[in-house]
Amino acid sequence: MRIVIVGAGAVGTYLAERLSLEGQDVVIIESTQARVAELQSKLDVMVVYGNGSSPITLAEAQVEKAELLIAVSDNDGANVLACHLAHEMGVPRTVARVEDPGLRDGLSKLGVDVVIEPRENAAQEVIDLIRGGGVSEIIEFGNGGLVLLGGRVGNDAPLVNHKLSELREQYGNGEWILAAVVRGSETMVVRGERTPILPGDHALIMTLKGSEQTALDLMGLEVHQIRRVLVAGSNRLSSLTAHMLVEDGFDVVIIEDEVDRCRRMSEEHPKALVIQGDPTDPEVLEDLDIDEKDAIVAMSGRDERNILACLLAKAMGASEAIMAVNRQSYVHILDKIEVDAMVSSRQAAANAILQFVRRGRVHSVVTFSDSDAEVIELEVIPRSDAVGMRLDELGLLGGAIIGGINRGSRCLVPTGATEIEPRDRLIVFALPEAIRAVEELFSE
């Protein structure tokens, strides 16, 4: 599939890198000459220098051959115009990043099929994590009937040194499935009893709604009821997050060391307490009397600063620390330090866009910051060869597992004996090398 990406900022570059590694035919349009040279040396993609909202540049990128155009520059108007022109030039699907809510209505008439704002998605992810009180992922599928929980396995967790067959008998068979484990930079899809679970592993468990506590117990996680959230940093992401937290009923404290930004945040968030200070200064945090009912969300533009703010808050008693990660190189060290979860605008964008890249009737795609695995929610078409087959007859590669099924009004965690029915919505965990086989198996 040819995919044209307009704008090579953090989101555009991340998407280009991920999609090119899958073997997609990716073209990037970038208006900064120095950035073009950097991308050409770093990625195996075609890079076109120019204005992505110019018909001449789009023609140079051979946009008429593309199946998808993704406009994710930092200019809302340019993104909308790029999609409009691409639509006029025959591109069947377009996605535009639009930050201004006032510009989003009626864009379908201009040839924009999908509008995304990754920072809004990332902010919502923070809210879900705060509600979860200690997990690194909490994602619903099947209209809420299935819940994916992720977390770091504790030293004395039942998952450690126990066979999964024994744990199913003790913790309820048919209510949960351990789908995958991330250890450092390696992701393992769990099939049978062959994958030993170690303390510190990042476990991903799919469970039926109402059985979330079982998954938490298996990982050895203790849930904390958060009352107050410290938001460190002043930017669009932190502002969106603070607004959502206030609306959700949390006590919110915004910490920012620049006076002008403090004034602006105070005007934008009158129900929050805004403090001028450095969130990496122990004295500033000590004055807040942090305890186990507190969480910190560090969202400055610098990963080092976010890490330090999280470490200090945890050392002073905060029960949960979440940070916005800007550089992918930091992701794989976070399992070794006291940071409970991370959010990323790049990852949020990937989640919103990848469903348009996948073949078949895909309803959603979830990616992970520390893994190249995906969770794909796809619908089984009636003519699929998989209809009527048991899961243990499908011949899925070792890099894929079906973690849940949404069947009409009913959700289930399947076993090997579960048969595939037409219109089933399958929740599939898949490593990159297995994605194409999964698409082919359940589509026409």
PDB file of C-alpha atoms in Angstrom, residues 71-257:
ATOM      1  CA  ALA A  71      -1.561  14.977   6.986  1.00  0.00           C
ATOM      2  CA  VAL A  72       0.010  15.505  10.417  1.00  0.00           C
ATOM      3  CA  SER A  73       1.919  18.773  10.132  1.00  0.00           C
ATOM      4  CA  ASP A  74       1.559  21.418  12.860  1.00  0.00           C
ATOM      5  CA  ASN A  75      -0.688  23.550  10.620  1.00  0.00           C
ATOM      6  CA  ASP A  76      -4.393  22.654  10.743  1.00  0.00           C
ATOM      7  CA  GLY A  77      -5.270  24.520   7.567  1.00  0.00           C
ATOM      8  CA  ALA A  78      -2.427  22.973   5.601  1.00  0.00           C
ATOM      9  CA  ASN A  79      -3.480  19.500   6.749  1.00  0.00           C
ATOM     10  CA  VAL A  80      -7.080  20.031   5.650  1.00  0.00           C
ATOM     11  CA  LEU A  81      -5.989  21.484   2.300  1.00  0.00           C
ATOM     12  CA  ALA A  82      -3.591  18.581   1.683  1.00  0.00           C
ATOM     13  CA  CYS A  83      -6.429  16.109   2.268  1.00  0.00           C
ATOM     14  CA  HIS A  84      -8.796  18.079   0.040  1.00  0.00           C
ATOM     15  CA  LEU A  85      -6.300  18.173  -2.826  1.00  0.00           C
ATOM     16  CA  ALA A  86      -5.423  14.501  -2.382  1.00  0.00           C
ATOM     17  CA  HIS A  87      -9.117  13.609  -2.488  1.00  0.00           C
ATOM     18  CA  GLU A  88      -9.504  15.614  -5.713  1.00  0.00           C
ATOM     19  CA  MET A  89      -6.476  13.771  -7.136  1.00  0.00           C
ATOM     20  CA  GLY A  90      -8.069  10.379  -6.483  1.00  0.00           C
ATOM     21  CA  VAL A  91      -6.760   9.263  -3.085  1.00  0.00           C
ATOM     22  CA  PRO A  92      -9.537   7.075  -1.594  1.00  0.00           C
ATOM     23  CA  ARG A  93      -8.838   7.775   2.106  1.00  0.00           C
ATOM     24  CA  THR A  94      -7.431  10.779   3.958  1.00  0.00           C
ATOM     25  CA  VAL A  95      -6.595  11.531   7.596  1.00  0.00           C
ATOM     26  CA  ALA A  96      -5.950  15.039   8.951  1.00  0.00           C
ATOM     27  CA  ARG A  97      -4.543  16.153  12.260  1.00  0.00           C
ATOM     28  CA  VAL A  98      -6.648  19.128  13.416  1.00  0.00           C
ATOM     29  CA  GLU A  99      -5.984  20.677  16.828  1.00  0.00           C
ATOM     30  CA  ASP A 100      -8.586  23.457  16.739  1.00  0.00           C
ATOM     31  CA  PRO A 101     -12.013  21.990  17.667  1.00  0.00           C
ATOM     32  CA  GLY A 102     -13.676  24.866  15.824  1.00  0.00           C
ATOM     33  CA  LEU A 103     -12.300  23.631  12.511  1.00  0.00           C
ATOM     34  CA  ARG A 104     -13.448  20.021  12.745  1.00  0.00           C
ATOM     35  CA  ASP A 105     -17.099  20.243  11.721  1.00  0.00           C
ATOM     36  CA  GLY A 106     -17.966  19.608   8.095  1.00  0.00           C
ATOM     37  CA  LEU A 107     -14.506  18.498   7.013  1.00  0.00           C
ATOM     38  CA  SER A 108     -15.888  15.425   5.258  1.00  0.00           C
ATOM     39  CA  LYS A 109     -17.271  17.797   2.608  1.00  0.00           C
ATOM     40  CA  LEU A 110     -13.693  18.914   1.962  1.00  0.00           C
ATOM     41  CA  GLY A 111     -12.411  15.399   1.419  1.00  0.00           C
ATOM     42  CA  VAL A 112     -11.199  14.680   4.963  1.00  0.00           C
ATOM     43  CA  ASP A 113     -12.330  11.185   5.957  1.00  0.00           C
ATOM     44  CA  VAL A 114     -10.906  11.067   9.481  1.00  0.00           C
ATOM     45  CA  VAL A 115      -9.842  13.805  11.895  1.00  0.00           C
ATOM     46  CA  ILE A 116      -7.375  13.035  14.678  1.00  0.00           C
ATOM     47  CA  GLU A 117      -5.833  15.018  17.522  1.00  0.00           C
ATOM     48  CA  PRO A 118      -3.255  12.710  19.144  1.00  0.00           C
ATOM     49  CA  ARG A 119      -2.824  14.872  22.222  1.00  0.00           C
ATOM     50  CA  GLU A 120      -6.500  14.547  23.089  1.00  0.00           C
ATOM     51  CA  ASN A 121      -6.169  10.767  22.805  1.00  0.00           C
ATOM     52  CA  ALA A 122      -3.025  10.800  24.969  1.00  0.00           C
ATOM     53  CA  ALA A 123      -4.755  12.947  27.596  1.00  0.00           C
ATOM     54  CA  GLN A 124      -7.698  10.526  27.697  1.00  0.00           C
ATOM     55  CA  GLU A 125      -5.233   7.688  28.176  1.00  0.00           C
ATOM     56  CA  VAL A 126      -3.881   9.473  31.266  1.00  0.00           C
ATOM     57  CA  ILE A 127      -7.397   9.721  32.695  1.00  0.00           C
ATOM     58  CA  ASP A 128      -7.943   5.993  32.183  1.00  0.00           C
ATOM     59  CA  LEU A 129      -4.610   5.186  33.851  1.00  0.00           C
ATOM     60  CA  ILE A 130      -5.346   7.416  36.848  1.00  0.00           C
ATOM     61  CA  ARG A 131      -8.717   5.723  37.270  1.00  0.00           C
ATOM     62  CA  GLY A 132      -6.952   2.357  37.043  1.00  0.00           C
ATOM     63  CA  GLY A 133      -4.722   3.338  39.943  1.00  0.00           C
ATOM     64  CA  GLY A 134      -1.450   1.555  39.165  1.00  0.00           C
ATOM     65  CA  VAL A 135      -1.718  -0.266  35.834  1.00  0.00           C
ATOM     66  CA  SER A 136       0.347   0.645  32.771  1.00  0.00           C
ATOM     67  CA  GLU A 137      -2.513  -0.047  30.336  1.00  0.00           C
ATOM     68  CA  ILE A 138      -6.264  -0.219  30.691  1.00  0.00           C
ATOM     69  CA  ILE A 139      -8.047  -0.524  27.338  1.00  0.00           C
ATOM     70  CA  GLU A 140     -11.614  -1.624  26.626  1.00  0.00           C
ATOM     71  CA  PHE A 141     -12.755  -3.704  23.653  1.00  0.00           C
ATOM     72  CA  GLY A 142     -16.074  -5.184  22.622  1.00  0.00           C
ATOM     73  CA  ASN A 143     -18.108  -2.163  23.748  1.00  0.00           C
ATOM     74  CA  GLY A 144     -16.571  -2.460  27.195  1.00  0.00           C
ATOM     75  CA  GLY A 145     -17.173  -6.182  27.648  1.00  0.00           C
ATOM     76  CA  LEU A 146     -13.460  -7.009  27.447  1.00  0.00           C
ATOM     77  CA  VAL A 147     -10.662  -5.170  29.241  1.00  0.00           C
ATOM     78  CA  LEU A 148      -6.948  -5.323  28.503  1.00  0.00           C
ATOM     79  CA  LEU A 149      -4.837  -4.678  31.591  1.00  0.00           C
ATOM     80  CA  GLY A 150      -1.084  -4.239  31.544  1.00  0.00           C
ATOM     81  CA  GLY A 151       1.340  -3.952  34.415  1.00  0.00           C
ATOM     82  CA  ARG A 152       4.727  -4.798  35.794  1.00  0.00           C
ATOM     83  CA  VAL A 153       4.766  -8.241  37.424  1.00  0.00           C
ATOM     84  CA  GLY A 154       5.601  -8.103  41.131  1.00  0.00           C
ATOM     85  CA  ASN A 155       8.242 -10.232  42.847  1.00  0.00           C
ATOM     86  CA  ASP A 156       5.660 -12.401  44.610  1.00  0.00           C
ATOM     87  CA  ALA A 157       3.009 -12.348  41.882  1.00  0.00           C
ATOM     88  CA  PRO A 158       1.171 -15.635  41.200  1.00  0.00           C
ATOM     89  CA  LEU A 159       2.290 -15.432  37.549  1.00  0.00           C
ATOM     90  CA  VAL A 160       5.875 -16.031  38.663  1.00  0.00           C
ATOM     91  CA  ASN A 161       6.911 -19.694  38.887  1.00  0.00           C
ATOM     92  CA  HIS A 162       3.397 -21.069  38.374  1.00  0.00           C
ATOM     93  CA  LYS A 163       1.954 -22.936  35.400  1.00  0.00           C
ATOM     94  CA  LEU A 164      -0.842 -21.101  33.634  1.00  0.00           C
ATOM     95  CA  SER A 165      -3.008 -24.233  33.761  1.00  0.00           C
ATOM     96  CA  GLU A 166      -2.759 -24.201  37.565  1.00  0.00           C
ATOM     97  CA  LEU A 167      -3.566 -20.499  37.725  1.00  0.00           C
ATOM     98  CA  ARG A 168      -6.656 -20.943  35.555  1.00  0.00           C
ATOM     99  CA  GLU A 169      -8.036 -23.484  38.007  1.00  0.00           C
ATOM    100  CA  GLN A 170      -7.354 -21.192  40.943  1.00  0.00           C
ATOM    101  CA  TYR A 171      -8.266 -17.827  39.407  1.00  0.00           C
ATOM    102  CA  GLY A 172     -11.181 -18.690  37.156  1.00  0.00           C
ATOM    103  CA  ASN A 173     -10.881 -20.453  33.826  1.00  0.00           C
ATOM    104  CA  GLY A 174     -12.552 -18.662  30.940  1.00  0.00           C
ATOM    105  CA  GLU A 175     -12.358 -15.224  32.569  1.00  0.00           C
ATOM    106  CA  TRP A 176      -8.838 -14.152  31.534  1.00  0.00           C
ATOM    107  CA  ILE A 177      -5.941 -14.937  29.244  1.00  0.00           C
ATOM    108  CA  LEU A 178      -2.295 -13.925  29.492  1.00  0.00           C
ATOM    109  CA  ALA A 179      -1.758 -12.736  25.933  1.00  0.00           C
ATOM    110  CA  ALA A 180       1.752 -11.314  25.854  1.00  0.00           C
ATOM    111  CA  VAL A 181       4.808 -10.477  27.922  1.00  0.00           C
ATOM    112  CA  VAL A 182       7.316  -7.701  27.225  1.00  0.00           C
ATOM    113  CA  ARG A 183      10.805  -8.202  28.642  1.00  0.00           C
ATOM    114  CA  GLY A 184      13.223  -5.428  27.799  1.00  0.00           C
ATOM    115  CA  SER A 185      13.015  -4.994  24.025  1.00  0.00           C
ATOM    116  CA  GLU A 186      11.557  -8.482  23.428  1.00  0.00           C
ATOM    117  CA  THR A 187       7.830  -9.211  23.129  1.00  0.00           C
ATOM    118  CA  MET A 188       6.574 -12.763  23.555  1.00  0.00           C
ATOM    119  CA  VAL A 189       3.071 -13.891  22.647  1.00  0.00           C
ATOM    120  CA  VAL A 190       2.123 -16.453  25.288  1.00  0.00           C
ATOM    121  CA  ARG A 191       1.172 -19.842  23.834  1.00  0.00           C
ATOM    122  CA  GLY A 192       0.765 -22.808  26.178  1.00  0.00           C
ATOM    123  CA  GLU A 193       3.133 -23.227  29.104  1.00  0.00           C
ATOM    124  CA  ARG A 194       6.384 -22.442  27.307  1.00  0.00           C
ATOM    125  CA  THR A 195       6.815 -18.823  28.406  1.00  0.00           C
ATOM    126  CA  PRO A 196       8.207 -18.396  31.944  1.00  0.00           C
ATOM    127  CA  ILE A 197       7.103 -15.177  33.659  1.00  0.00           C
ATOM    128  CA  LEU A 198       9.718 -13.223  35.600  1.00  0.00           C
ATOM    129  CA  PRO A 199       9.414 -10.390  38.142  1.00  0.00           C
ATOM    130  CA  GLY A 200       9.539  -7.057  36.346  1.00  0.00           C
ATOM    131  CA  ASP A 201       8.027  -8.403  33.123  1.00  0.00           C
ATOM    132  CA  HIS A 202       5.391  -6.225  31.482  1.00  0.00           C
ATOM    133  CA  ALA A 203       2.366  -8.539  31.337  1.00  0.00           C
ATOM    134  CA  LEU A 204      -0.715  -7.971  29.164  1.00  0.00           C
ATOM    135  CA  ILE A 205      -3.851  -9.770  30.327  1.00  0.00           C
ATOM    136  CA  MET A 206      -7.242  -9.775  28.607  1.00  0.00           C
ATOM    137  CA  THR A 207     -10.148 -10.228  30.992  1.00  0.00           C
ATOM    138  CA  LEU A 208     -13.917 -10.113  30.977  1.00  0.00           C
ATOM    139  CA  LYS A 209     -15.477  -6.942  32.324  1.00  0.00           C
ATOM    140  CA  GLY A 210     -15.931  -7.436  36.058  1.00  0.00           C
ATOM    141  CA  SER A 211     -12.902  -9.718  36.393  1.00  0.00           C
ATOM    142  CA  GLU A 212     -10.262  -6.983  36.353  1.00  0.00           C
ATOM    143  CA  GLN A 213      -9.280  -7.674  39.952  1.00  0.00           C
ATOM    144  CA  THR A 214      -8.282 -11.197  38.946  1.00  0.00           C
ATOM    145  CA  ALA A 215      -5.789  -9.806  36.433  1.00  0.00           C
ATOM    146  CA  LEU A 216      -4.415  -7.384  39.013  1.00  0.00           C
ATOM    147  CA  ASP A 217      -4.007 -10.191  41.544  1.00  0.00           C
ATOM    148  CA  LEU A 218      -2.194 -12.362  38.994  1.00  0.00           C
ATOM    149  CA  MET A 219       0.323  -9.581  38.343  1.00  0.00           C
ATOM    150  CA  GLY A 220       0.674  -8.800  42.040  1.00  0.00           C
ATOM    151  CA  LEU A 221      -0.543  -5.226  41.581  1.00  0.00           C
ATOM    152  CA  GLU A 222      -2.094  -3.164  44.342  1.00  0.00           C
ATOM    153  CA  VAL A 223      -4.636  -0.606  43.160  1.00  0.00           C
ATOM    154  CA  HIS A 224      -4.576   2.850  44.727  1.00  0.00           C
ATOM    155  CA  GLN A 225      -7.500   5.241  44.831  1.00  0.00           C
ATOM    156  CA  ILE A 226      -6.072   8.505  43.565  1.00  0.00           C
ATOM    157  CA  ARG A 227      -7.470  11.751  44.982  1.00  0.00           C
ATOM    158  CA  ARG A 228      -5.011  14.407  43.847  1.00  0.00           C
ATOM    159  CA  VAL A 229      -2.990  14.647  40.626  1.00  0.00           C
ATOM    160  CA  LEU A 230       0.116  16.780  40.203  1.00  0.00           C
ATOM    161  CA  VAL A 231       0.514  17.900  36.587  1.00  0.00           C
ATOM    162  CA  ALA A 232       4.086  19.001  35.851  1.00  0.00           C
ATOM    163  CA  GLY A 233       4.590  21.168  32.788  1.00  0.00           C
ATOM    164  CA  SER A 234       2.717  23.718  30.715  1.00  0.00           C
ATOM    165  CA  ASN A 235       1.858  22.848  27.110  1.00  0.00           C
ATOM    166  CA  ARG A 236      -1.166  21.749  25.100  1.00  0.00           C
ATOM    167  CA  LEU A 237      -0.967  18.141  26.301  1.00  0.00           C
ATOM    168  CA  SER A 238      -0.682  19.068  29.986  1.00  0.00           C
ATOM    169  CA  SER A 239      -3.471  21.634  29.613  1.00  0.00           C
ATOM    170  CA  LEU A 240      -5.814  19.106  28.008  1.00  0.00           C
ATOM    171  CA  THR A 241      -4.957  16.574  30.707  1.00  0.00           C
ATOM    172  CA  ALA A 242      -5.520  19.050  33.546  1.00  0.00           C
ATOM    173  CA  HIS A 243      -8.894  20.040  32.089  1.00  0.00           C
ATOM    174  CA  MET A 244     -10.035  16.410  31.795  1.00  0.00           C
ATOM    175  CA  LEU A 245      -8.846  15.596  35.318  1.00  0.00           C
ATOM    176  CA  VAL A 246     -10.754  18.538  36.802  1.00  0.00           C
ATOM    177  CA  GLU A 247     -13.872  17.553  34.858  1.00  0.00           C
ATOM    178  CA  ASP A 248     -13.476  14.010  36.194  1.00  0.00           C
ATOM    179  CA  GLY A 249     -13.517  15.219  39.801  1.00  0.00           C
ATOM    180  CA  PHE A 250      -9.834  14.991  40.750  1.00  0.00           C
ATOM    181  CA  ASP A 251      -8.022  17.651  42.761  1.00  0.00           C
ATOM    182  CA  VAL A 252      -5.449  19.030  40.327  1.00  0.00           C
ATOM    183  CA  VAL A 253      -2.202  20.854  41.090  1.00  0.00           C
ATOM    184  CA  ILE A 254      -0.310  22.309  38.120  1.00  0.00           C
ATOM    185  CA  ILE A 255       3.407  22.935  38.677  1.00  0.00           C
ATOM    186  CA  GLU A 256       5.228  25.264  36.268  1.00  0.00           C
ATOM    187  CA  ASP A 257       8.373  27.316  36.852  1.00  0.00           C
TER     188      ASP A 257
END
